JSON list of C-alpha atoms and ligand atoms in Angstrom, two decimals:
[
{"chain": "Z", "resi": 1, "resn": "UNK", "atom": "CA", "xyz": [-31.97, 1.51, -95.43]},
{"chain": "Z", "resi": 2, "resn": "UNK", "atom": "CA", "xyz": [-29.72, 4.43, -94.51]},
{"chain": "Z", "resi": 3, "resn": "UNK", "atom": "CA", "xyz": [-29.21, 5.38, -98.53]},
{"chain": "Z", "resi": 4, "resn": "UNK", "atom": "CA", "xyz": [-32.82, 6.76, -98.04]},
{"chain": "Z", "resi": 5, "resn": "UNK", "atom": "CA", "xyz": [-33.50, 10.06, -97.10]},
{"chain": "Z", "resi": 6, "resn": "UNK", "atom": "CA", "xyz": [-36.63, 8.73, -94.50]},
{"chain": "Z", "resi": 7, "resn": "UNK", "atom": "CA", "xyz": [-35.18, 6.44, -91.39]},
{"chain": "Z", "resi": 8, "resn": "UNK", "atom": "CA", "xyz": [-36.93, 3.40, -90.78]},
{"chain": "Z", "resi": 9, "resn": "UNK", "atom": "CA", "xyz": [-37.64, 2.51, -87.51]},
{"chain": "Z", "resi": 10, "resn": "UNK", "atom": "CA", "xyz": [-39.07, -1.16, -86.12]},
{"chain": "Z", "resi": 11, "resn": "UNK", "atom": "CA", "xyz": [-40.49, -1.40, -82.49]},
{"chain": "Z", "resi": 12, "resn": "UNK", "atom": "CA", "xyz": [-40.26, -5.08, -81.40]},
{"chain": "Z", "resi": 13, "resn": "UNK", "atom": "CA", "xyz": [-40.94, -7.01, -78.26]},
{"chain": "Z", "resi": 14, "resn": "UNK", "atom": "CA", "xyz": [-43.20, -9.69, -76.53]},
{"chain": "Z", "resi": 15, "resn": "UNK", "atom": "CA", "xyz": [-47.04, -9.56, -76.68]},
{"chain": "Z", "resi": 16, "resn": "UNK", "atom": "CA", "xyz": [-48.72, -6.94, -74.55]},
{"chain": "Z", "resi": 17, "resn": "UNK", "atom": "CA", "xyz": [-45.25, -5.50, -74.32]},
{"chain": "Z", "resi": 18, "resn": "UNK", "atom": "CA", "xyz": [-46.94, -1.82, -75.51]},
{"chain": "Z", "resi": 19, "resn": "UNK", "atom": "CA", "xyz": [-45.53, -1.67, -78.71]},
{"chain": "Z", "resi": 20, "resn": "UNK", "atom": "CA", "xyz": [-48.59, -0.41, -80.75]},
{"chain": "Z", "resi": 21, "resn": "UNK", "atom": "CA", "xyz": [-48.93, 2.67, -78.31]},
{"chain": "Z", "resi": 22, "resn": "UNK", "atom": "CA", "xyz": [-45.35, 3.41, -78.28]},
{"chain": "Z", "resi": 23, "resn": "UNK", "atom": "CA", "xyz": [-45.29, 3.13, -82.22]},
{"chain": "Z", "resi": 24, "resn": "UNK", "atom": "CA", "xyz": [-47.91, 6.05, -82.50]},
{"chain": "Z", "resi": 25, "resn": "UNK", "atom": "CA", "xyz": [-46.52, 8.01, -80.12]},
{"chain": "Z", "resi": 26, "resn": "UNK", "atom": "CA", "xyz": [-42.92, 7.78, -81.86]},
{"chain": "Z", "resi": 27, "resn": "UNK", "atom": "CA", "xyz": [-44.96, 8.61, -85.39]},
{"chain": "Z", "resi": 28, "resn": "UNK", "atom": "CA", "xyz": [-46.34, 11.70, -83.50]},
{"chain": "Z", "resi": 29, "resn": "UNK", "atom": "CA", "xyz": [-43.16, 12.92, -81.70]},
{"chain": "Z", "resi": 30, "resn": "UNK", "atom": "CA", "xyz": [-41.32, 12.61, -85.35]},
{"chain": "Z", "resi": 31, "resn": "UNK", "atom": "CA", "xyz": [-43.74, 14.47, -86.64]},
{"chain": "Z", "resi": 32, "resn": "UNK", "atom": "CA", "xyz": [-43.26, 17.20, -84.30]},
{"chain": "Z", "resi": 33, "resn": "UNK", "atom": "CA", "xyz": [-39.54, 17.72, -85.41]},
{"chain": "Z", "resi": 34, "resn": "UNK", "atom": "CA", "xyz": [-40.60, 18.83, -88.50]},
{"chain": "Z", "resi": 35, "resn": "UNK", "atom": "CA", "xyz": [-40.12, 15.37, -90.37]},
{"chain": "Z", "resi": 36, "resn": "UNK", "atom": "CA", "xyz": [-42.81, 13.06, -91.58]},
{"chain": "Z", "resi": 37, "resn": "UNK", "atom": "CA", "xyz": [-43.42, 9.81, -90.54]},
{"chain": "Z", "resi": 38, "resn": "UNK", "atom": "CA", "xyz": [-45.80, 7.01, -91.71]},
{"chain": "Z", "resi": 39, "resn": "UNK", "atom": "CA", "xyz": [-47.25, 4.57, -89.02]},
{"chain": "Z", "resi": 40, "resn": "UNK", "atom": "CA", "xyz": [-47.55, 1.11, -90.06]},
{"chain": "Z", "resi": 41, "resn": "UNK", "atom": "CA", "xyz": [-47.41, -2.73, -88.93]},
{"chain": "Z", "resi": 42, "resn": "UNK", "atom": "CA", "xyz": [-46.77, -6.09, -89.14]},
{"chain": "Z", "resi": 43, "resn": "UNK", "atom": "CA", "xyz": [-48.23, -8.81, -89.93]},
{"chain": "Z", "resi": 44, "resn": "UNK", "atom": "CA", "xyz": [-50.21, -6.21, -92.58]},
{"chain": "Z", "resi": 45, "resn": "UNK", "atom": "CA", "xyz": [-49.77, -2.63, -93.25]},
{"chain": "Z", "resi": 46, "resn": "UNK", "atom": "CA", "xyz": [-50.95, -2.75, -96.81]},
{"chain": "Z", "resi": 47, "resn": "UNK", "atom": "CA", "xyz": [-53.90, -4.52, -97.99]},
{"chain": "Z", "resi": 48, "resn": "UNK", "atom": "CA", "xyz": [-52.67, -7.99, -99.25]},
{"chain": "Z", "resi": 49, "resn": "UNK", "atom": "CA", "xyz": [-50.66, -7.93, -96.17]},
{"chain": "Z", "resi": 50, "resn": "UNK", "atom": "CA", "xyz": [-53.31, -7.15, -93.62]},
{"chain": "Z", "resi": 51, "resn": "UNK", "atom": "CA", "xyz": [-55.54, -9.96, -95.89]},
{"chain": "Z", "resi": 52, "resn": "UNK", "atom": "CA", "xyz": [-52.71, -12.47, -95.00]},
{"chain": "Z", "resi": 53, "resn": "UNK", "atom": "CA", "xyz": [-52.75, -11.19, -91.30]},
{"chain": "Z", "resi": 54, "resn": "UNK", "atom": "CA", "xyz": [-56.05, -12.78, -90.19]},
{"chain": "Z", "resi": 55, "resn": "UNK", "atom": "CA", "xyz": [-54.66, -16.38, -91.35]},
{"chain": "Z", "resi": 56, "resn": "UNK", "atom": "CA", "xyz": [-51.93, -15.58, -89.13]},
{"chain": "Z", "resi": 57, "resn": "UNK", "atom": "CA", "xyz": [-53.02, -14.32, -85.90]},
{"chain": "Z", "resi": 58, "resn": "UNK", "atom": "CA", "xyz": [-56.72, -15.74, -85.56]},
{"chain": "Z", "resi": 59, "resn": "UNK", "atom": "CA", "xyz": [-57.46, -19.64, -85.03]},
{"chain": "Z", "resi": 60, "resn": "UNK", "atom": "CA", "xyz": [-55.91, -22.11, -83.28]},
{"chain": "Z", "resi": 61, "resn": "UNK", "atom": "CA", "xyz": [-52.27, -22.18, -81.96]},
{"chain": "Z", "resi": 62, "resn": "UNK", "atom": "CA", "xyz": [-51.65, -25.40, -83.97]},
{"chain": "Z", "resi": 63, "resn": "UNK", "atom": "CA", "xyz": [-53.76, -24.28, -87.16]},
{"chain": "Z", "resi": 64, "resn": "UNK", "atom": "CA", "xyz": [-49.82, -23.72, -88.80]},
{"chain": "Z", "resi": 65, "resn": "UNK", "atom": "CA", "xyz": [-46.21, -25.13, -88.39]},
{"chain": "Z", "resi": 66, "resn": "UNK", "atom": "CA", "xyz": [-43.47, -23.07, -87.86]},
{"chain": "Z", "resi": 67, "resn": "UNK", "atom": "CA", "xyz": [-42.32, -23.37, -90.92]},
{"chain": "Z", "resi": 68, "resn": "UNK", "atom": "CA", "xyz": [-45.44, -22.51, -93.16]},
{"chain": "Z", "resi": 69, "resn": "UNK", "atom": "CA", "xyz": [-45.84, -19.49, -90.78]},
{"chain": "Z", "resi": 70, "resn": "UNK", "atom": "CA", "xyz": [-42.49, -18.31, -92.03]},
{"chain": "Z", "resi": 71, "resn": "UNK", "atom": "CA", "xyz": [-43.35, -17.92, -95.65]},
{"chain": "Z", "resi": 72, "resn": "UNK", "atom": "CA", "xyz": [-46.50, -16.62, -94.67]},
{"chain": "Z", "resi": 73, "resn": "UNK", "atom": "CA", "xyz": [-45.02, -14.01, -92.60]},
{"chain": "Z", "resi": 74, "resn": "UNK", "atom": "CA", "xyz": [-42.42, -13.41, -95.18]},
{"chain": "Z", "resi": 75, "resn": "UNK", "atom": "CA", "xyz": [-45.06, -13.35, -97.81]},
{"chain": "Z", "resi": 76, "resn": "UNK", "atom": "CA", "xyz": [-47.04, -10.07, -95.71]},
{"chain": "Z", "resi": 77, "resn": "UNK", "atom": "CA", "xyz": [-43.99, -8.54, -95.36]},
{"chain": "Z", "resi": 78, "resn": "UNK", "atom": "CA", "xyz": [-42.71, -8.72, -98.89]},
{"chain": "Z", "resi": 79, "resn": "UNK", "atom": "CA", "xyz": [-46.34, -7.02, -100.11]},
{"chain": "Z", "resi": 80, "resn": "UNK", "atom": "CA", "xyz": [-45.77, -4.40, -97.05]},
{"chain": "Z", "resi": 81, "resn": "UNK", "atom": "CA", "xyz": [-42.41, -3.55, -97.98]},
{"chain": "Z", "resi": 82, "resn": "UNK", "atom": "CA", "xyz": [-43.13, -3.36, -101.85]},
{"chain": "Z", "resi": 83, "resn": "UNK", "atom": "CA", "xyz": [-46.45, -1.13, -101.08]},
{"chain": "Z", "resi": 84, "resn": "UNK", "atom": "CA", "xyz": [-46.00, 0.75, -98.07]},
{"chain": "Z", "resi": 85, "resn": "UNK", "atom": "CA", "xyz": [-42.52, 0.72, -96.82]},
{"chain": "Z", "resi": 86, "resn": "UNK", "atom": "CA", "xyz": [-40.21, 1.45, -99.76]},
{"chain": "Z", "resi": 87, "resn": "UNK", "atom": "CA", "xyz": [-42.46, 3.90, -101.26]},
{"chain": "Z", "resi": 88, "resn": "UNK", "atom": "CA", "xyz": [-42.61, 6.08, -98.06]},
{"chain": "Z", "resi": 89, "resn": "UNK", "atom": "CA", "xyz": [-38.60, 5.92, -97.40]},
{"chain": "Z", "resi": 90, "resn": "UNK", "atom": "CA", "xyz": [-38.09, 7.03, -101.30]},
{"chain": "Z", "resi": 91, "resn": "UNK", "atom": "CA", "xyz": [-40.26, 10.02, -100.93]},
{"chain": "Z", "resi": 92, "resn": "UNK", "atom": "CA", "xyz": [-38.42, 11.06, -97.87]},
{"chain": "Z", "resi": 93, "resn": "UNK", "atom": "CA", "xyz": [-40.75, 9.87, -94.81]},
{"chain": "Z", "resi": 94, "resn": "UNK", "atom": "CA", "xyz": [-39.69, 7.96, -91.95]},
{"chain": "Z", "resi": 95, "resn": "UNK", "atom": "CA", "xyz": [-41.42, 4.54, -91.42]},
{"chain": "Z", "resi": 96, "resn": "UNK", "atom": "CA", "xyz": [-42.28, 3.56, -87.80]},
{"chain": "Z", "resi": 97, "resn": "UNK", "atom": "CA", "xyz": [-43.32, 0.01, -88.21]},
{"chain": "Z", "resi": 98, "resn": "UNK", "atom": "CA", "xyz": [-44.93, -1.86, -84.98]},
{"chain": "Z", "resi": 99, "resn": "UNK", "atom": "CA", "xyz": [-42.78, -5.46, -85.89]},
{"chain": "Z", "resi": 100, "resn": "UNK", "atom": "CA", "xyz": [-40.49, -6.20, -88.77]},
{"chain": "Z", "resi": 101, "resn": "UNK", "atom": "CA", "xyz": [-38.30, -9.15, -89.65]},
{"chain": "Z", "resi": 102, "resn": "UNK", "atom": "CA", "xyz": [-36.74, -9.60, -86.08]},
{"chain": "Z", "resi": 103, "resn": "UNK", "atom": "CA", "xyz": [-40.54, -10.98, -84.82]},
{"chain": "Z", "resi": 104, "resn": "UNK", "atom": "CA", "xyz": [-40.27, -13.99, -87.42]},
{"chain": "Z", "resi": 105, "resn": "UNK", "atom": "CA", "xyz": [-36.53, -14.44, -86.22]},
{"chain": "Z", "resi": 106, "resn": "UNK", "atom": "CA", "xyz": [-37.63, -14.48, -82.56]},
{"chain": "Z", "resi": 107, "resn": "UNK", "atom": "CA", "xyz": [-41.30, -16.22, -82.53]},
{"chain": "Z", "resi": 108, "resn": "UNK", "atom": "CA", "xyz": [-40.71, -18.58, -85.94]},
{"chain": "Z", "resi": 109, "resn": "UNK", "atom": "CA", "xyz": [-37.12, -18.99, -85.53]},
{"chain": "Z", "resi": 110, "resn": "UNK", "atom": "CA", "xyz": [-36.07, -19.60, -81.65]},
{"chain": "Z", "resi": 111, "resn": "UNK", "atom": "CA", "xyz": [-39.44, -20.90, -79.80]},
{"chain": "Z", "resi": 112, "resn": "UNK", "atom": "CA", "xyz": [-40.61, -23.88, -81.38]},
{"chain": "Z", "resi": 113, "resn": "UNK", "atom": "CA", "xyz": [-37.43, -25.52, -82.43]},
{"chain": "Z", "resi": 114, "resn": "UNK", "atom": "CA", "xyz": [-34.20, -24.13, -84.22]},
{"chain": "Z", "resi": 115, "resn": "UNK", "atom": "CA", "xyz": [-35.70, -22.78, -87.69]},
{"chain": "Z", "resi": 116, "resn": "UNK", "atom": "CA", "xyz": [-33.34, -19.41, -87.23]},
{"chain": "Z", "resi": 117, "resn": "UNK", "atom": "CA", "xyz": [-31.42, -20.48, -90.00]},
{"chain": "Z", "resi": 118, "resn": "UNK", "atom": "CA", "xyz": [-34.45, -20.97, -92.46]},
{"chain": "Z", "resi": 119, "resn": "UNK", "atom": "CA", "xyz": [-35.80, -17.55, -91.59]},
{"chain": "Z", "resi": 120, "resn": "UNK", "atom": "CA", "xyz": [-32.26, -15.68, -92.23]},
{"chain": "Z", "resi": 121, "resn": "UNK", "atom": "CA", "xyz": [-32.09, -17.60, -95.78]},
{"chain": "Z", "resi": 122, "resn": "UNK", "atom": "CA", "xyz": [-35.46, -16.99, -96.52]},
{"chain": "Z", "resi": 123, "resn": "UNK", "atom": "CA", "xyz": [-35.18, -13.38, -95.47]},
{"chain": "Z", "resi": 124, "resn": "UNK", "atom": "CA", "xyz": [-31.98, -12.81, -97.52]},
{"chain": "Z", "resi": 125, "resn": "UNK", "atom": "CA", "xyz": [-33.51, -13.88, -100.08]},
{"chain": "Z", "resi": 126, "resn": "UNK", "atom": "CA", "xyz": [-37.14, -12.23, -100.24]},
{"chain": "Z", "resi": 127, "resn": "UNK", "atom": "CA", "xyz": [-36.50, -9.28, -98.15]},
{"chain": "Z", "resi": 128, "resn": "UNK", "atom": "CA", "xyz": [-32.86, -8.20, -97.43]},
{"chain": "Z", "resi": 129, "resn": "UNK", "atom": "CA", "xyz": [-33.29, -4.93, -95.77]},
{"chain": "Z", "resi": 130, "resn": "UNK", "atom": "CA", "xyz": [-33.33, -4.16, -92.07]},
{"chain": "Z", "resi": 131, "resn": "UNK", "atom": "CA", "xyz": [-34.38, -1.15, -90.22]},
{"chain": "Z", "resi": 132, "resn": "UNK", "atom": "CA", "xyz": [-31.72, 2.00, -89.36]},
{"chain": "Z", "resi": 133, "resn": "UNK", "atom": "CA", "xyz": [-32.62, 1.48, -85.89]},
{"chain": "Z", "resi": 134, "resn": "UNK", "atom": "CA", "xyz": [-34.99, -1.29, -83.64]},
{"chain": "Z", "resi": 135, "resn": "UNK", "atom": "CA", "xyz": [-36.43, -0.28, -80.36]},
{"chain": "Z", "resi": 136, "resn": "UNK", "atom": "CA", "xyz": [-36.94, -3.58, -78.14]},
{"chain": "Z", "resi": 137, "resn": "UNK", "atom": "CA", "xyz": [-39.36, -2.96, -75.34]},
{"chain": "Z", "resi": 138, "resn": "UNK", "atom": "CA", "xyz": [-38.57, -5.04, -72.61]},
{"chain": "Z", "resi": 139, "resn": "UNK", "atom": "CA", "xyz": [-40.69, -6.28, -69.91]},
{"chain": "Z", "resi": 140, "resn": "UNK", "atom": "CA", "xyz": [-42.24, -9.15, -67.58]},
{"chain": "Z", "resi": 141, "resn": "UNK", "atom": "CA", "xyz": [-43.92, -11.79, -69.43]},
{"chain": "Z", "resi": 142, "resn": "UNK", "atom": "CA", "xyz": [-46.45, -12.52, -66.80]},
{"chain": "Z", "resi": 143, "resn": "UNK", "atom": "CA", "xyz": [-47.40, -8.73, -66.91]},
{"chain": "Z", "resi": 144, "resn": "UNK", "atom": "CA", "xyz": [-47.48, -8.65, -70.74]},
{"chain": "Z", "resi": 145, "resn": "UNK", "atom": "CA", "xyz": [-49.05, -11.88, -71.28]},
{"chain": "Z", "resi": 146, "resn": "UNK", "atom": "CA", "xyz": [-52.03, -10.89, -68.87]},
{"chain": "Z", "resi": 147, "resn": "UNK", "atom": "CA", "xyz": [-52.63, -7.52, -70.31]},
{"chain": "Z", "resi": 148, "resn": "UNK", "atom": "CA", "xyz": [-52.38, -8.87, -73.60]},
{"chain": "Z", "resi": 149, "resn": "UNK", "atom": "CA", "xyz": [-55.21, -11.43, -72.85]},
{"chain": "Z", "resi": 150, "resn": "UNK", "atom": "CA", "xyz": [-57.29, -8.92, -71.11]},
{"chain": "Z", "resi": 151, "resn": "UNK", "atom": "CA", "xyz": [-57.59, -7.21, -74.09]},
{"chain": "Z", "resi": 152, "resn": "UNK", "atom": "CA", "xyz": [-59.65, -10.28, -75.81]},
{"chain": "Z", "resi": 153, "resn": "UNK", "atom": "CA", "xyz": [-58.64, -8.85, -79.43]},
{"chain": "Z", "resi": 154, "resn": "UNK", "atom": "CA", "xyz": [-59.65, -12.08, -80.93]},
{"chain": "Z", "resi": 155, "resn": "UNK", "atom": "CA", "xyz": [-56.30, -12.03, -82.44]},
{"chain": "Z", "resi": 156, "resn": "UNK", "atom": "CA", "xyz": [-54.68, -14.01, -79.60]},
{"chain": "Z", "resi": 157, "resn": "UNK", "atom": "CA", "xyz": [-53.30, -17.21, -81.14]},
{"chain": "Z", "resi": 158, "resn": "UNK", "atom": "CA", "xyz": [-49.84, -16.29, -80.22]},
{"chain": "Z", "resi": 159, "resn": "UNK", "atom": "CA", "xyz": [-50.74, -15.66, -76.46]},
{"chain": "Z", "resi": 160, "resn": "UNK", "atom": "CA", "xyz": [-52.62, -18.66, -76.54]},
{"chain": "Z", "resi": 161, "resn": "UNK", "atom": "CA", "xyz": [-48.86, -20.76, -76.43]},
{"chain": "Z", "resi": 162, "resn": "UNK", "atom": "CA", "xyz": [-48.67, -19.38, -72.64]},
{"chain": "Z", "resi": 163, "resn": "UNK", "atom": "CA", "xyz": [-46.36, -18.19, -70.38]},
{"chain": "Z", "resi": 164, "resn": "UNK", "atom": "CA", "xyz": [-43.50, -20.46, -71.11]},
{"chain": "Z", "resi": 165, "resn": "UNK", "atom": "CA", "xyz": [-43.66, -19.24, -74.87]},
{"chain": "Z", "resi": 166, "resn": "UNK", "atom": "CA", "xyz": [-43.27, -15.68, -73.65]},
{"chain": "Z", "resi": 167, "resn": "UNK", "atom": "CA", "xyz": [-40.51, -15.96, -71.41]},
{"chain": "Z", "resi": 168, "resn": "UNK", "atom": "CA", "xyz": [-38.88, -17.83, -74.49]},
{"chain": "Z", "resi": 169, "resn": "UNK", "atom": "CA", "xyz": [-39.95, -14.96, -76.49]},
{"chain": "Z", "resi": 170, "resn": "UNK", "atom": "CA", "xyz": [-38.19, -12.21, -74.01]},
{"chain": "Z", "resi": 171, "resn": "UNK", "atom": "CA", "xyz": [-34.83, -14.32, -73.99]},
{"chain": "Z", "resi": 172, "resn": "UNK", "atom": "CA", "xyz": [-34.86, -14.28, -77.84]},
{"chain": "Z", "resi": 173, "resn": "UNK", "atom": "CA", "xyz": [-35.27, -10.62, -78.34]},
{"chain": "Z", "resi": 174, "resn": "UNK", "atom": "CA", "xyz": [-32.36, -9.80, -75.59]},
{"chain": "Z", "resi": 175, "resn": "UNK", "atom": "CA", "xyz": [-30.63, -12.29, -77.70]},
{"chain": "Z", "resi": 176, "resn": "UNK", "atom": "CA", "xyz": [-31.27, -10.60, -80.88]},
{"chain": "Z", "resi": 177, "resn": "UNK", "atom": "CA", "xyz": [-30.16, -6.91, -79.38]},
{"chain": "Z", "resi": 178, "resn": "UNK", "atom": "CA", "xyz": [-26.89, -8.51, -78.82]},
{"chain": "Z", "resi": 179, "resn": "UNK", "atom": "CA", "xyz": [-26.45, -9.93, -82.13]},
{"chain": "Z", "resi": 180, "resn": "UNK", "atom": "CA", "xyz": [-27.16, -6.91, -83.67]},
{"chain": "Z", "resi": 181, "resn": "UNK", "atom": "CA", "xyz": [-25.86, -4.10, -81.44]},
{"chain": "Z", "resi": 182, "resn": "UNK", "atom": "CA", "xyz": [-25.69, -1.46, -84.23]},
{"chain": "Z", "resi": 183, "resn": "UNK", "atom": "CA", "xyz": [-29.09, -1.35, -85.02]},
{"chain": "Z", "resi": 184, "resn": "UNK", "atom": "CA", "xyz": [-30.90, -2.66, -81.51]},
{"chain": "Z", "resi": 185, "resn": "UNK", "atom": "CA", "xyz": [-31.25, -0.39, -78.21]},
{"chain": "Z", "resi": 186, "resn": "UNK", "atom": "CA", "xyz": [-33.46, -1.89, -75.61]},
{"chain": "Z", "resi": 187, "resn": "UNK", "atom": "CA", "xyz": [-35.85, 0.07, -74.16]},
{"chain": "Z", "resi": 188, "resn": "UNK", "atom": "CA", "xyz": [-36.98, -0.75, -70.58]},
{"chain": "Z", "resi": 189, "resn": "UNK", "atom": "CA", "xyz": [-40.94, -1.04, -70.63]},
{"chain": "Z", "resi": 190, "resn": "UNK", "atom": "CA", "xyz": [-41.72, -1.59, -67.03]},
{"chain": "Z", "resi": 191, "resn": "UNK", "atom": "CA", "xyz": [-42.69, 1.42, -66.49]},
{"chain": "Z", "resi": 192, "resn": "UNK", "atom": "CA", "xyz": [-45.88, 4.23, -67.45]},
{"chain": "Z", "resi": 193, "resn": "UNK", "atom": "CA", "xyz": [-45.88, 5.29, -71.19]},
{"chain": "Z", "resi": 194, "resn": "UNK", "atom": "CA", "xyz": [-44.98, 8.98, -70.64]},
{"chain": "Z", "resi": 195, "resn": "UNK", "atom": "CA", "xyz": [-41.48, 7.64, -69.28]},
{"chain": "Z", "resi": 196, "resn": "UNK", "atom": "CA", "xyz": [-41.11, 5.08, -72.15]},
{"chain": "Z", "resi": 197, "resn": "UNK", "atom": "CA", "xyz": [-41.99, 7.78, -74.82]},
{"chain": "Z", "resi": 198, "resn": "UNK", "atom": "CA", "xyz": [-39.36, 9.76, -73.75]},
{"chain": "Z", "resi": 199, "resn": "UNK", "atom": "CA", "xyz": [-36.93, 7.30, -73.33]},
{"chain": "Z", "resi": 200, "resn": "UNK", "atom": "CA", "xyz": [-37.75, 6.49, -76.99]},
{"chain": "Z", "resi": 201, "resn": "UNK", "atom": "CA", "xyz": [-37.68, 9.58, -78.22]},
{"chain": "Z", "resi": 202, "resn": "UNK", "atom": "CA", "xyz": [-34.03, 10.40, -76.73]},
{"chain": "Z", "resi": 203, "resn": "UNK", "atom": "CA", "xyz": [-32.74, 7.41, -78.50]},
{"chain": "Z", "resi": 204, "resn": "UNK", "atom": "CA", "xyz": [-34.49, 8.21, -81.74]},
{"chain": "Z", "resi": 205, "resn": "UNK", "atom": "CA", "xyz": [-33.09, 12.09, -81.37]},
{"chain": "Z", "resi": 206, "resn": "UNK", "atom": "CA", "xyz": [-29.52, 10.35, -80.78]},
{"chain": "Z", "resi": 207, "resn": "UNK", "atom": "CA", "xyz": [-29.65, 8.41, -83.74]},
{"chain": "Z", "resi": 208, "resn": "UNK", "atom": "CA", "xyz": [-31.26, 10.96, -85.80]},
{"chain": "Z", "resi": 209, "resn": "UNK", "atom": "CA", "xyz": [-28.45, 13.72, -84.81]},
{"chain": "M", "resi": 301, "resn": "LIG", "atom": "P1", "xyz": [-48.98, -7.97, -83.16]},
{"chain": "M", "resi": 301, "resn": "LIG", "atom": "O1", "xyz": [-50.37, -7.16, -84.09]},
{"chain": "M", "resi": 301, "resn": "LIG", "atom": "O2", "xyz": [-47.75, -7.16, -83.14]},
{"chain": "M", "resi": 301, "resn": "LIG", "atom": "O3", "xyz": [-49.68, -8.48, -82.03]},
{"chain": "M", "resi": 301, "resn": "LIG", "atom": "P2", "xyz": [-49.68, -7.52, -80.44]},
{"chain": "M", "resi": 301, "resn": "LIG", "atom": "O4", "xyz": [-50.45, -6.07, -80.92]},
{"chain": "M", "resi": 301, "resn": "LIG", "atom": "O5", "xyz": [-50.77, -8.50, -79.47]},
{"chain": "M", "resi": 301, "resn": "LIG", "atom": "O6", "xyz": [-48.47, -7.70, -79.89]},
{"chain": "M", "resi": 301, "resn": "LIG", "atom": "O7", "xyz": [-48.64, -8.95, -83.76]},
{"chain": "M", "resi": 301, "resn": "LIG", "atom": "C1", "xyz": [-49.26, -10.58, -84.06]},
{"chain": "M", "resi": 301, "resn": "LIG", "atom": "C2", "xyz": [-48.96, -11.72, -83.61]},
{"chain": "M", "resi": 301, "resn": "LIG", "atom": "O8", "xyz": [-48.25, -12.25, -84.60]},
{"chain": "M", "resi": 301, "resn": "LIG", "atom": "C3", "xyz": [-48.21, -11.51, -82.50]},
{"chain": "M", "resi": 301, "resn": "LIG", "atom": "O9", "xyz": [-48.57, -12.29, -81.64]},
{"chain": "M", "resi": 301, "resn": "LIG", "atom": "C4", "xyz": [-46.51, -11.55, -82.83]},
{"chain": "M", "resi": 301, "resn": "LIG", "atom": "C5", "xyz": [-46.75, -12.45, -84.02]},
{"chain": "M", "resi": 301, "resn": "LIG", "atom": "N1", "xyz": [-45.82, -12.37, -85.18]},
{"chain": "M", "resi": 301, "resn": "LIG", "atom": "C6", "xyz": [-44.80, -13.47, -85.42]},
{"chain": "M", "resi": 301, "resn": "LIG", "atom": "O10", "xyz": [-45.30, -14.39, -84.83]},
{"chain": "M", "resi": 301, "resn": "LIG", "atom": "N2", "xyz": [-44.03, -13.67, -86.31]},
{"chain": "M", "resi": 301, "resn": "LIG", "atom": "C7", "xyz": [-43.79, -12.21, -86.94]},
{"chain": "M", "resi": 301, "resn": "LIG", "atom": "O11", "xyz": [-43.18, -11.90, -87.99]},
{"chain": "M", "resi": 301, "resn": "LIG", "atom": "C8", "xyz": [-44.61, -11.18, -87.07]},
{"chain": "M", "resi": 301, "resn": "LIG", "atom": "C9", "xyz": [-44.23, -9.97, -87.56]},
{"chain": "M", "resi": 301, "resn": "LIG", "atom": "C10", "xyz": [-45.82, -11.43, -85.89]}
]
């Protein structure tokens, strides 16, 4: 979406990889650089999309088939794009989102059968935009899973698929970074939050320059 004044930046990674903390820190950092950043998340980021979020993250792991999930995540994303992302970018604000379409490519497209073709087709028809920059937080799935489940957020539907699922997700995100080298940067997230935030700020500063 580089035709707009604002930059569209997504953070991606497995459950418990620290994206939410780093998304907040990145938005704060952008605001110290004389920019205005909107911090948002998926699924959610707009009132209707937050309603859809509850259908997706709560309840039994088997509640939805992967195909139904693709449609629900895409419906939430379309609302998020219309109501939050596009208006902010057009007003010259940066958008920092905790997850975007790459999560669907990996969670729904590459973990429970090969549905990547369907994900890409629906994305192209209904969404049609990619972030200017995607930061993939990469960390050990066993540590991340422990952290995620320890939170007991009541939103553990995807964590409840277990460690092999998180390992597949990690591999999926790393493969994606290779598929989209122009916009994806892998960040080592096996370290402390300050070091990770510094690494992210460096990458974003370079992108803005
Ligand atoms: P998120 O709020 O990022 O959870 P966390 O903070 O624990 O990482 O996302 C909620 C869950 O939804 C998460 O397990 C990932 C999953 N998800 C998908 O499966 N597909 C998608 O397209 C998106 C955006 C999220």
